[in-house]
Coordinates of N, CA and C in Angstrom, one line a residue:
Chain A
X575 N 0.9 -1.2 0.0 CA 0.0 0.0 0.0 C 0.9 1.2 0.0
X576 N 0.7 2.3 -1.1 CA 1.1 3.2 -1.0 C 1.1 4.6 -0.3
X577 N 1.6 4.9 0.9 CA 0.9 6.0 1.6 C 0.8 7.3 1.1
X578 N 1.8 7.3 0.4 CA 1.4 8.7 -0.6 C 1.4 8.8 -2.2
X579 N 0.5 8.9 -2.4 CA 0.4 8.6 -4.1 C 0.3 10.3 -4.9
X580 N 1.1 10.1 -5.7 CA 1.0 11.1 -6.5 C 1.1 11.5 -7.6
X581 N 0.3 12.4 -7.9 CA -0.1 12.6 -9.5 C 0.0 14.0 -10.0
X582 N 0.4 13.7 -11.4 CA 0.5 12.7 -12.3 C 1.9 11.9 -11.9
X583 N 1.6 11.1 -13.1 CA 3.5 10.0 -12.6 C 4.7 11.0 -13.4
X584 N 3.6 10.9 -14.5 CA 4.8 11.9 -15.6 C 4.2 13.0 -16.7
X585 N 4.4 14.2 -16.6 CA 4.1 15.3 -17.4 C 5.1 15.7 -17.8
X586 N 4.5 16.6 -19.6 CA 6.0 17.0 -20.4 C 5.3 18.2 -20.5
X587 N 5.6 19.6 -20.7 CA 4.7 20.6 -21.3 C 6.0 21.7 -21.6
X588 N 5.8 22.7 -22.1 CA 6.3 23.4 -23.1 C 6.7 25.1 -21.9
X589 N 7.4 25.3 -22.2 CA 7.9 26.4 -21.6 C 7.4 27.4 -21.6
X590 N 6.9 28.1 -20.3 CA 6.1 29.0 -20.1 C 4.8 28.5 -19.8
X591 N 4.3 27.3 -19.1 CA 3.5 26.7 -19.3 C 3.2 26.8 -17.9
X592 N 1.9 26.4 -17.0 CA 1.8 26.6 -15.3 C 1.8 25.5 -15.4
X593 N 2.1 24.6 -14.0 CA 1.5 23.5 -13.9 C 1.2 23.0 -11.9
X594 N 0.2 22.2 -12.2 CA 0.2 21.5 -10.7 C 0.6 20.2 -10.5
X595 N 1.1 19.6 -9.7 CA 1.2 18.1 -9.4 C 0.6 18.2 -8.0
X596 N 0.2 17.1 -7.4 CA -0.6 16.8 -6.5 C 0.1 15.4 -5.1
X597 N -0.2 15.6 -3.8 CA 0.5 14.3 -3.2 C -0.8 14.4 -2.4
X598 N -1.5 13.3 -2.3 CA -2.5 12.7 -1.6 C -2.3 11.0 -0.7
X599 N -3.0 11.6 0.6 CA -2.7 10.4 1.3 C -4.5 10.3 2.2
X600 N -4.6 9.1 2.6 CA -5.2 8.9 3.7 C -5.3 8.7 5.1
X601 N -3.6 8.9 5.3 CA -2.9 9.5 6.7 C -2.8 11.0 6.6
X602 N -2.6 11.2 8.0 CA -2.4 12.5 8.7 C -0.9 12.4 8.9
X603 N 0.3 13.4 8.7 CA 1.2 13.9 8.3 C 1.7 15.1 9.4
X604 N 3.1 14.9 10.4 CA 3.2 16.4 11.2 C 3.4 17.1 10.0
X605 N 4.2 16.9 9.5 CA 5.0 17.6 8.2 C 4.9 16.7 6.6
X606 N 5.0 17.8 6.0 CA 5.5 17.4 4.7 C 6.4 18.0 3.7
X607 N 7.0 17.1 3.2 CA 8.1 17.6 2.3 C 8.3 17.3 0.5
X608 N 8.8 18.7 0.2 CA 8.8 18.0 -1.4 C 10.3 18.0 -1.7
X609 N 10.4 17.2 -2.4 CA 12.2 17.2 -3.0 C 11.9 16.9 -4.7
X610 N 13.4 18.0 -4.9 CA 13.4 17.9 -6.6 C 14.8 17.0 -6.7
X611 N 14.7 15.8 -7.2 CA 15.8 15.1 -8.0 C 16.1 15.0 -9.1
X612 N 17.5 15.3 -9.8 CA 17.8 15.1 -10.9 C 18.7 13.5 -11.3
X613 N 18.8 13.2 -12.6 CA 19.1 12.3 -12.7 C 20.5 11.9 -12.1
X614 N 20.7 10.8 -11.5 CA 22.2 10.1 -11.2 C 22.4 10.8 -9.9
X615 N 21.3 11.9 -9.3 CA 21.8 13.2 -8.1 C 21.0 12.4 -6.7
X616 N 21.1 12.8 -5.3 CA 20.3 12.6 -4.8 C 19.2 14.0 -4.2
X617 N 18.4 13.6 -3.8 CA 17.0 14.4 -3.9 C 17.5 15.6 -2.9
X618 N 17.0 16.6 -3.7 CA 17.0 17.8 -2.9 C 16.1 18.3 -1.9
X619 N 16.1 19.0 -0.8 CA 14.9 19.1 -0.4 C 14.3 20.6 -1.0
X620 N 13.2 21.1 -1.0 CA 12.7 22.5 -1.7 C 12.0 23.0 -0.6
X621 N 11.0 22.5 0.2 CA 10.3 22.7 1.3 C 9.8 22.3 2.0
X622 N 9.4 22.4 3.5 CA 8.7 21.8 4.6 C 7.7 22.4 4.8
X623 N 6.5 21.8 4.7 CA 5.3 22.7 5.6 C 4.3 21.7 6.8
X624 N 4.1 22.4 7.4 CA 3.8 21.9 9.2 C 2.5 22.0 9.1
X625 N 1.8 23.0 8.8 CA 0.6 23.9 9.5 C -0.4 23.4 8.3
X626 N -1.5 23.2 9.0 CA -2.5 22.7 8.1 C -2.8 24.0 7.5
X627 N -3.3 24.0 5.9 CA -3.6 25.4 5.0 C -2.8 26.4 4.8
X628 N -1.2 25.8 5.5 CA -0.1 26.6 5.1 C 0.4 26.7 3.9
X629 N 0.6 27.8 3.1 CA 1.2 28.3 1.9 C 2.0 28.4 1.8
X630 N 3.3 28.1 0.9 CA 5.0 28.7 1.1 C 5.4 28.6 -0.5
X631 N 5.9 30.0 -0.7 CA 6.3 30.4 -2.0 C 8.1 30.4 -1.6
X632 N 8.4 29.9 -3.0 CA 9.9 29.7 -3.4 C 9.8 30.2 -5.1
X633 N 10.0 31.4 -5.4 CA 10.2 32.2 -6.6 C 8.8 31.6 -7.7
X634 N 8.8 30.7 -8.1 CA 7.7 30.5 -9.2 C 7.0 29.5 -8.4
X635 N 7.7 28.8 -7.3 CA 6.8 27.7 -6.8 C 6.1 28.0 -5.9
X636 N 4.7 27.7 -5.5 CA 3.7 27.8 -4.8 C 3.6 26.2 -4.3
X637 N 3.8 25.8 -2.9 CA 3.6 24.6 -2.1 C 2.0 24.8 -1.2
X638 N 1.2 24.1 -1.0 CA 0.5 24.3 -0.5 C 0.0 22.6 0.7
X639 N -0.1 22.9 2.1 CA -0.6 21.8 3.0 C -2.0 22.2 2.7
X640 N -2.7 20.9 3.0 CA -4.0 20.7 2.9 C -4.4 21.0 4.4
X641 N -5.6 21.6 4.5 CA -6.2 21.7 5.9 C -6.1 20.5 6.9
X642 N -6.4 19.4 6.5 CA -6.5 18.1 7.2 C -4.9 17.6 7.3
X643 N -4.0 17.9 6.3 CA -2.5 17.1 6.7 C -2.3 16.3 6.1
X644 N -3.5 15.8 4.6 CA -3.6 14.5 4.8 C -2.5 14.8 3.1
X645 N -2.7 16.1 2.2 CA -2.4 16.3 0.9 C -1.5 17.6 1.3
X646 N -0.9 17.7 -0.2 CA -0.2 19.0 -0.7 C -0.6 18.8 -2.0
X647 N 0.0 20.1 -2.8 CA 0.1 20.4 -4.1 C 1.6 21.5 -3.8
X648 N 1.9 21.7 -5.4 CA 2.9 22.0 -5.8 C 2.5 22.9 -7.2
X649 N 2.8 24.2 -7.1 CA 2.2 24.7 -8.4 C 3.4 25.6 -9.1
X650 N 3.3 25.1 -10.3 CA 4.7 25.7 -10.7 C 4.3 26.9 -11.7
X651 N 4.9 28.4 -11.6 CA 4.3 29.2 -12.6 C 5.1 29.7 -13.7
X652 N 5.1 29.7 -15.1 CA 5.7 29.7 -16.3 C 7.1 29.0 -16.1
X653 N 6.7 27.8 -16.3 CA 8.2 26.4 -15.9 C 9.0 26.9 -17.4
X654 N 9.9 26.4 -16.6 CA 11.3 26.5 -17.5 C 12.0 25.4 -17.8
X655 N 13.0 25.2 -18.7 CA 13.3 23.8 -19.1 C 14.4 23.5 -17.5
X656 N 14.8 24.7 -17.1 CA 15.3 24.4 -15.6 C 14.9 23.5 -14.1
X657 N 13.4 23.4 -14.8 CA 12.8 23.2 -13.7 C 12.5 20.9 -13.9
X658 N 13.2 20.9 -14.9 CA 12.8 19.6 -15.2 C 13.2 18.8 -14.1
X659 N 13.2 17.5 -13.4 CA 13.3 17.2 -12.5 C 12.2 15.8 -11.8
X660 N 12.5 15.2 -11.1 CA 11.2 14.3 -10.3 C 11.3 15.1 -9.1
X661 N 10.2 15.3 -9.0 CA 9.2 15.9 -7.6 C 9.1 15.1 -7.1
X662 N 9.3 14.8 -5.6 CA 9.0 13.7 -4.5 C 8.5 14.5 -3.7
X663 N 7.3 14.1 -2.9 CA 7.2 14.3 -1.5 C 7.3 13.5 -0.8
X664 N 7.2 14.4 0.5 CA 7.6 12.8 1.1 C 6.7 13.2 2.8
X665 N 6.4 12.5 3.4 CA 5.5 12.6 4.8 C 6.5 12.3 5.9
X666 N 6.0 13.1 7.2 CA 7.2 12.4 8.5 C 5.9 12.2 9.3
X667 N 6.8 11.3 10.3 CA 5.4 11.1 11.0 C 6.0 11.5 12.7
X668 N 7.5 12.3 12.5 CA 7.6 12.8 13.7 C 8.7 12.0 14.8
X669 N 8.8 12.3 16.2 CA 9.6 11.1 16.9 C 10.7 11.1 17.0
X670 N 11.3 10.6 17.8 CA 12.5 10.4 17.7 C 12.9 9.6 16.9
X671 N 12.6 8.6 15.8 CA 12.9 7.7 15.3 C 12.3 8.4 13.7
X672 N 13.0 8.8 13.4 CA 12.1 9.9 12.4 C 12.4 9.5 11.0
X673 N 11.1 9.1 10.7 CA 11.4 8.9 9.5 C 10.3 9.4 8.2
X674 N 10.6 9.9 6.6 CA 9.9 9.8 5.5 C 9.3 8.9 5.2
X675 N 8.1 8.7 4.8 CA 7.7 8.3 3.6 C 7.9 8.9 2.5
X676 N 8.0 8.1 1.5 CA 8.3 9.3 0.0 C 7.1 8.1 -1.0
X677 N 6.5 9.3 -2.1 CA 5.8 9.1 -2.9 C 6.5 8.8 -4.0
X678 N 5.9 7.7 -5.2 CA 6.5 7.5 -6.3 C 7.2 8.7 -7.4
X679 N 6.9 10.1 -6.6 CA 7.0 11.1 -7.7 C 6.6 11.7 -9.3
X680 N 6.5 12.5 -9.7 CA 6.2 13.4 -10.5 C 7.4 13.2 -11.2
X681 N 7.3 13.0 -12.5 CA 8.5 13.3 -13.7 C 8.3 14.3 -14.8
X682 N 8.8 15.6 -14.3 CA 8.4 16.5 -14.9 C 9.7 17.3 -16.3
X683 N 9.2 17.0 -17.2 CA 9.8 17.8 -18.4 C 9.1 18.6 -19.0
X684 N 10.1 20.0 -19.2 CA 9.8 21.3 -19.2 C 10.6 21.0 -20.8
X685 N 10.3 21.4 -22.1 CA 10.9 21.5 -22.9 C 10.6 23.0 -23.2
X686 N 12.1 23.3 -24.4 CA 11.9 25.0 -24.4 C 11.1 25.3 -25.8
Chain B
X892 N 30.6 23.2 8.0 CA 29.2 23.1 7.5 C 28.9 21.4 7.2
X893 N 27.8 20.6 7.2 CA 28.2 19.7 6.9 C 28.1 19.1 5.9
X894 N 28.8 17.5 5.5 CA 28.8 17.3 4.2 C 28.4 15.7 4.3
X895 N 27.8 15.0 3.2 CA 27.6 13.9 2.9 C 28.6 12.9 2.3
X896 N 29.2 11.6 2.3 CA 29.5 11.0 1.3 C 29.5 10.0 1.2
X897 N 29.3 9.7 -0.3 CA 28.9 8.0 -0.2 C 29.7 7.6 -1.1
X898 N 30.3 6.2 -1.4 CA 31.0 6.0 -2.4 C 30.8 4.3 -2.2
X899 N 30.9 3.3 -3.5 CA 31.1 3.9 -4.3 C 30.0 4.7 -5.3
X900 N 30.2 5.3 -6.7 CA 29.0 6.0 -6.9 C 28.1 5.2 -8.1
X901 N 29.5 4.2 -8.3 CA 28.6 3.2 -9.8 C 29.5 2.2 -9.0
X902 N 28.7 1.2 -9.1 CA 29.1 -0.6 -8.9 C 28.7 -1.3 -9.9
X903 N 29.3 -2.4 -10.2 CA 28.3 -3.5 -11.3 C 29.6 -4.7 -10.7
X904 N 28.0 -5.8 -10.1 CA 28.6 -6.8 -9.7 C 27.7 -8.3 -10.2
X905 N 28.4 -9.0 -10.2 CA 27.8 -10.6 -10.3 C 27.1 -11.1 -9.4
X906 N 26.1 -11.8 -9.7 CA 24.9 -12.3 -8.9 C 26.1 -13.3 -8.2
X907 N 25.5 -13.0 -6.7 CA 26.4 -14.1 -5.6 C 27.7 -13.5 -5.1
X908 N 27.9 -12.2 -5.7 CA 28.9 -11.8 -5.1 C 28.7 -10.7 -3.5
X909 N 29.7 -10.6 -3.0 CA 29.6 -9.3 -2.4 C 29.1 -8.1 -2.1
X910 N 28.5 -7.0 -1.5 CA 28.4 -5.9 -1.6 C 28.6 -4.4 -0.2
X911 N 29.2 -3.7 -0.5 CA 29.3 -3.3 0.5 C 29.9 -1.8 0.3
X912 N 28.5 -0.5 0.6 CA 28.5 0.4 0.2 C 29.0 1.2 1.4
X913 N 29.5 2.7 1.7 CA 29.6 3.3 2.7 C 29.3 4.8 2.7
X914 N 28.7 5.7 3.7 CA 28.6 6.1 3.7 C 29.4 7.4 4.6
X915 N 29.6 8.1 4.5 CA 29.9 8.7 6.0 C 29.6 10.4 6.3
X916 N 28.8 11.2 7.3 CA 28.7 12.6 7.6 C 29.7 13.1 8.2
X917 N 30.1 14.5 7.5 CA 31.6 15.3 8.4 C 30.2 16.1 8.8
X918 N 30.8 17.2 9.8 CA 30.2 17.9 10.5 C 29.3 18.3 11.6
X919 N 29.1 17.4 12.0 CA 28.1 17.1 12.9 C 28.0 15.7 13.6
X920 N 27.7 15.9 14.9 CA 27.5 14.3 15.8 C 26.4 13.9 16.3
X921 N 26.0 12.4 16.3 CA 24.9 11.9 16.7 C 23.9 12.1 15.5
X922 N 24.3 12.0 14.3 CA 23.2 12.0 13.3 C 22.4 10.7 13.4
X923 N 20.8 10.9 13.1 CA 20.5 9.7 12.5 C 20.9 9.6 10.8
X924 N 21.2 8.2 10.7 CA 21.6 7.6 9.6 C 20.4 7.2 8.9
X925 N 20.3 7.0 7.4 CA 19.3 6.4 6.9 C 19.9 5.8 5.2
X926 N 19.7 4.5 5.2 CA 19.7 4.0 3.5 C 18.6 3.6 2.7
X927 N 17.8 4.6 2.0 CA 17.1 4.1 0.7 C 17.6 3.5 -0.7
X928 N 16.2 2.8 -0.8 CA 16.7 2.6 -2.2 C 15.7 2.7 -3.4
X929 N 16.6 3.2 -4.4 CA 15.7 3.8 -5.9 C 15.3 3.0 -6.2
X930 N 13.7 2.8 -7.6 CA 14.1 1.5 -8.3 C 13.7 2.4 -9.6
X931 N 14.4 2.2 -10.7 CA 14.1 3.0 -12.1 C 13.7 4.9 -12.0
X932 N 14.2 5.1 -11.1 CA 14.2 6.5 -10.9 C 13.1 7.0 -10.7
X933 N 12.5 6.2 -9.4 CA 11.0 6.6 -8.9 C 11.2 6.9 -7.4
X934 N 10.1 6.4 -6.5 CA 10.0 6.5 -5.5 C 11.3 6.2 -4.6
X935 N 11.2 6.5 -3.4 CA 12.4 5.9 -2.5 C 11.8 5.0 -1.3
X936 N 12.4 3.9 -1.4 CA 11.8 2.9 0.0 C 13.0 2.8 0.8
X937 N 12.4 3.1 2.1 CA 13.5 3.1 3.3 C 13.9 1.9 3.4
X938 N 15.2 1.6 3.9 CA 16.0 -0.3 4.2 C 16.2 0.0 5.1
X939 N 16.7 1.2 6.1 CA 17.4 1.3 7.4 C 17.5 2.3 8.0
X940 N 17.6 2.6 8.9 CA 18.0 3.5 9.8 C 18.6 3.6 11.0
X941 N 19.1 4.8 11.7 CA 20.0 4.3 12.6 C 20.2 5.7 13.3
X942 N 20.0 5.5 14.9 CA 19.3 6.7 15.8 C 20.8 6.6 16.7
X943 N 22.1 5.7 16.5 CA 23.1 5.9 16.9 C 24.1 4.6 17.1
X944 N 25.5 4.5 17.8 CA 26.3 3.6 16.8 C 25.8 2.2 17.5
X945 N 25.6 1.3 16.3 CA 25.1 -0.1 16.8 C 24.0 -0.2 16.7
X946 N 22.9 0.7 17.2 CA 21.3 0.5 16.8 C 21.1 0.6 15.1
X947 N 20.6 -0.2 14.5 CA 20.1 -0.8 13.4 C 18.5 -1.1 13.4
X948 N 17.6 -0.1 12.5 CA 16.4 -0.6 12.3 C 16.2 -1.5 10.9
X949 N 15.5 -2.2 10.8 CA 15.3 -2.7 9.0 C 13.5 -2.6 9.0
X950 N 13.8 -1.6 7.8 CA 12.0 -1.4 7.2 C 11.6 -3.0 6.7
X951 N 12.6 -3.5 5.8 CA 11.5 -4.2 5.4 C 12.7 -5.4 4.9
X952 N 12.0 -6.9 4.8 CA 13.1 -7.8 5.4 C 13.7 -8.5 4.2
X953 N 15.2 -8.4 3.6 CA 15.8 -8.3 2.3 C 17.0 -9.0 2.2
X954 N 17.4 -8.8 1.6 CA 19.0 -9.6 1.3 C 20.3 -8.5 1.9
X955 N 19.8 -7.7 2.4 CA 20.9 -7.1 2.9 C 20.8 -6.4 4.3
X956 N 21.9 -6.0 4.1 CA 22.1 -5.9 6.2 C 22.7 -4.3 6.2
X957 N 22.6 -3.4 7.5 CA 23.1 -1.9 7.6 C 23.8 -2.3 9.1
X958 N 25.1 -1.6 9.0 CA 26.0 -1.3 10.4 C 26.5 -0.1 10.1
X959 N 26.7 0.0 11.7 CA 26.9 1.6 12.3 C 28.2 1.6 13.1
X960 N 29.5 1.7 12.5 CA 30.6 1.1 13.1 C 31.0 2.1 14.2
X961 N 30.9 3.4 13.2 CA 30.9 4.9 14.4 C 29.8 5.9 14.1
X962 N 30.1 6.8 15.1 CA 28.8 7.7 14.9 C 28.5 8.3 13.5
X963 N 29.5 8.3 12.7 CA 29.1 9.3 11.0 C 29.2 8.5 10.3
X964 N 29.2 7.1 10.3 CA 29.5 6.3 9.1 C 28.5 5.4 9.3
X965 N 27.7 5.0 7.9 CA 26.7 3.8 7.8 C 27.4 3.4 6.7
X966 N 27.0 1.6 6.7 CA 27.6 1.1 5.6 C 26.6 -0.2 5.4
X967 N 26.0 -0.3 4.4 CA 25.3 -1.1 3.6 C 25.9 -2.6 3.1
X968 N 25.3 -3.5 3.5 CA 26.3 -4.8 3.2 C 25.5 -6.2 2.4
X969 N 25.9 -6.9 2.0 CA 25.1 -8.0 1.3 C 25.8 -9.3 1.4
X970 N 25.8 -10.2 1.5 CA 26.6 -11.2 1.5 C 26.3 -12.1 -0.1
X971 N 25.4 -12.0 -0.4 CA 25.4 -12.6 -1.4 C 24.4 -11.9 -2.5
X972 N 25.3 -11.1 -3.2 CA 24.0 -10.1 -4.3 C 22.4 -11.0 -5.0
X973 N 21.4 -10.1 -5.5 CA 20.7 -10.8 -5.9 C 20.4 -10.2 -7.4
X974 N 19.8 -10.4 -8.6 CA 19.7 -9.8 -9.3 C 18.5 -8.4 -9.1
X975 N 17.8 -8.9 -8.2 CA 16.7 -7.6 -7.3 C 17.3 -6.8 -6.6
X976 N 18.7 -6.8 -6.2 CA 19.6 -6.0 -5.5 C 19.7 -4.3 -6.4
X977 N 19.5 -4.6 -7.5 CA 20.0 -3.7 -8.4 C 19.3 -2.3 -8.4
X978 N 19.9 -1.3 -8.2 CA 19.0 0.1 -8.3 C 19.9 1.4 -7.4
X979 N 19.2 2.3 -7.2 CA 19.8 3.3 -6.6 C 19.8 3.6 -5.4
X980 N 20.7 3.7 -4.9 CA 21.0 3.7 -3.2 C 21.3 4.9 -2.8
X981 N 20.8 5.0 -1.8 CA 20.8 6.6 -1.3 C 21.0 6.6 0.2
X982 N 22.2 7.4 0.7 CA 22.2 7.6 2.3 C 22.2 8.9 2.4
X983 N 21.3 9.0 3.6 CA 20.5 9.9 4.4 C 20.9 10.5 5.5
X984 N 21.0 11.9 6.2 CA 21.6 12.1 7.4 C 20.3 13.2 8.1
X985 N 20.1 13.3 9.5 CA 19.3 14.4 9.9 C 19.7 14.3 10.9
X986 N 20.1 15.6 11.6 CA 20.3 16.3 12.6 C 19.6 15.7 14.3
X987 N 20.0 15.1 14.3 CA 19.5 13.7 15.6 C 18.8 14.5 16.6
X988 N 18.8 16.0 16.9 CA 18.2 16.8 18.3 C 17.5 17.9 17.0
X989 N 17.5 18.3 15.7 CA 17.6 19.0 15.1 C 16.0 19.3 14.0
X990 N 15.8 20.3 13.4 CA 15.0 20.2 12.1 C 14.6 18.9 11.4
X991 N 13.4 18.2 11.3 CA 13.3 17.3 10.3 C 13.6 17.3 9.1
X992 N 14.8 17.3 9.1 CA 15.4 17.6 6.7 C 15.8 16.4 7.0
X993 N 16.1 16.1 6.1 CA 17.0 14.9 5.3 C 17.5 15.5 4.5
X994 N 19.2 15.6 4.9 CA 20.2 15.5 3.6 C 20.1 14.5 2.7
X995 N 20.6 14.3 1.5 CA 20.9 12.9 1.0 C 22.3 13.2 0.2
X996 N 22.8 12.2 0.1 CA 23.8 11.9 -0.7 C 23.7 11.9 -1.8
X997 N 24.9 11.7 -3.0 CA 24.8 11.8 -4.2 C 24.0 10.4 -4.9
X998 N 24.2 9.2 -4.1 CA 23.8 8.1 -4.7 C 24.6 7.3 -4.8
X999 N 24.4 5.9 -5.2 CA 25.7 4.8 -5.7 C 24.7 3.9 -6.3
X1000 N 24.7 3.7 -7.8 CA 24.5 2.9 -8.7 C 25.0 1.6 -8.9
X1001 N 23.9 0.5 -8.1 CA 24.7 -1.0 -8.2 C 23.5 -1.4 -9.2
X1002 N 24.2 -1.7 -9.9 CA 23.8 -3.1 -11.1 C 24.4 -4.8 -10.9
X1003 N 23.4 -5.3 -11.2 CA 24.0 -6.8 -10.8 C 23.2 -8.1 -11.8
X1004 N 24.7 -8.2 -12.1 CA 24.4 -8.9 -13.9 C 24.3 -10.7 -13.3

């Protein structure tokens, strides 16, 4: 069973283009995180958000928690072929024993 | 400041052989340790973790084994590769009293023919 599923698996779209990707769960989440990985690299982190309905902008990207904890979204505005990348999020569930779940990710290509 | 490393960063080994990846954090002490693994450049599934030296957790139960010889070093082991062994490996570090991030490492690509 996958605790965080997200969609789409893989989008290509054309530069200058907005887009959203989506992480949905049926668990509740303290935190959530998204990371961008490039090929052969390991995953970066981009952002954490805590707070249920919390917003956090990073220059074109728009992250958003869901009221419940249970989802995010990720909205990207006029992508660039820079931005190509797999989107992971990933869920903590807190503790001293702390650990992610990570979703199968988003495979996003930005062509120019 | 601190840093990650893992090496090696490409392996390719024969079914039945050996395996044995390492990791290690400068900068910082009492990290938790963690080793994922890629499959075809998708999701990450956790193998291990490690809240300090000697404690070893396992997510989920495989052909390979994780030790924690000192506090900044994890190292990934296998006694006998599988052809399912194969994919991308990734070690993990977070600040043991600190922020929930996860650094990650650059990776180490084992293929196994």
């Amino acid at each position: 069973t996958q605790l965080l599923e997200q969609s789409p698996q893989f989008l290509s779209i054309q530069e200058g283009e907005n887009l959203t990707v989506y992480c949905n769960s049926s668990s509740v989440f303290s935190s959530l995180q998204w990371y961008r990985q490039e090929p052969g690299e390991g995953p970066v982190l981009l952002v954490t958000v805590v707070t249920g309905g919390e917003v956090k902008k990073l220059k074109r990207l728009t992250f958003q928690f869901g009221d419940a904890r249970k989802d995010s979204s990720l909205h990207i505005t006029a992508a660039q072929p820079g931005d190509t990348g797999l989107y992971l999020c990933a869920g903590a569930r807190g503790g001293s024993n702390y650990k992610l779940t990570f979703g199968k990710g988003t495979l996003l290509t930005v062509n120019p | 400041s601190q840093t990650i490393h893992q090496w090696p960063a490409t392996l390719v080994q024969p079914v039945g052989s050996p395996l044995s990846l390492e990791c290690t954090v400068e900068g910082t002490s009492n990290p938790n340790l963690y080793w994922y693994r890629q499959a075809a450049g998708r999701g990450l599934q956790l193998l291990f973790y490690s809240v300090g030296i000697g404690q070893i957790s396992s997510e989920v139960p495989q052909n390979l084994s994780a030790s924690r010889p000192q506090d900044r070093q994890f190292i990934l082991s296998s006694k006998k590769l599988l052809l399912s062994d194969s994919g991308f490996y990734l070690c993990a570090w977070k600040d043991g009293s600190g922020a929930n991030v996860l650094t990650f490492g650059a990776g180490s690509r084992l293929t196994v023919l």
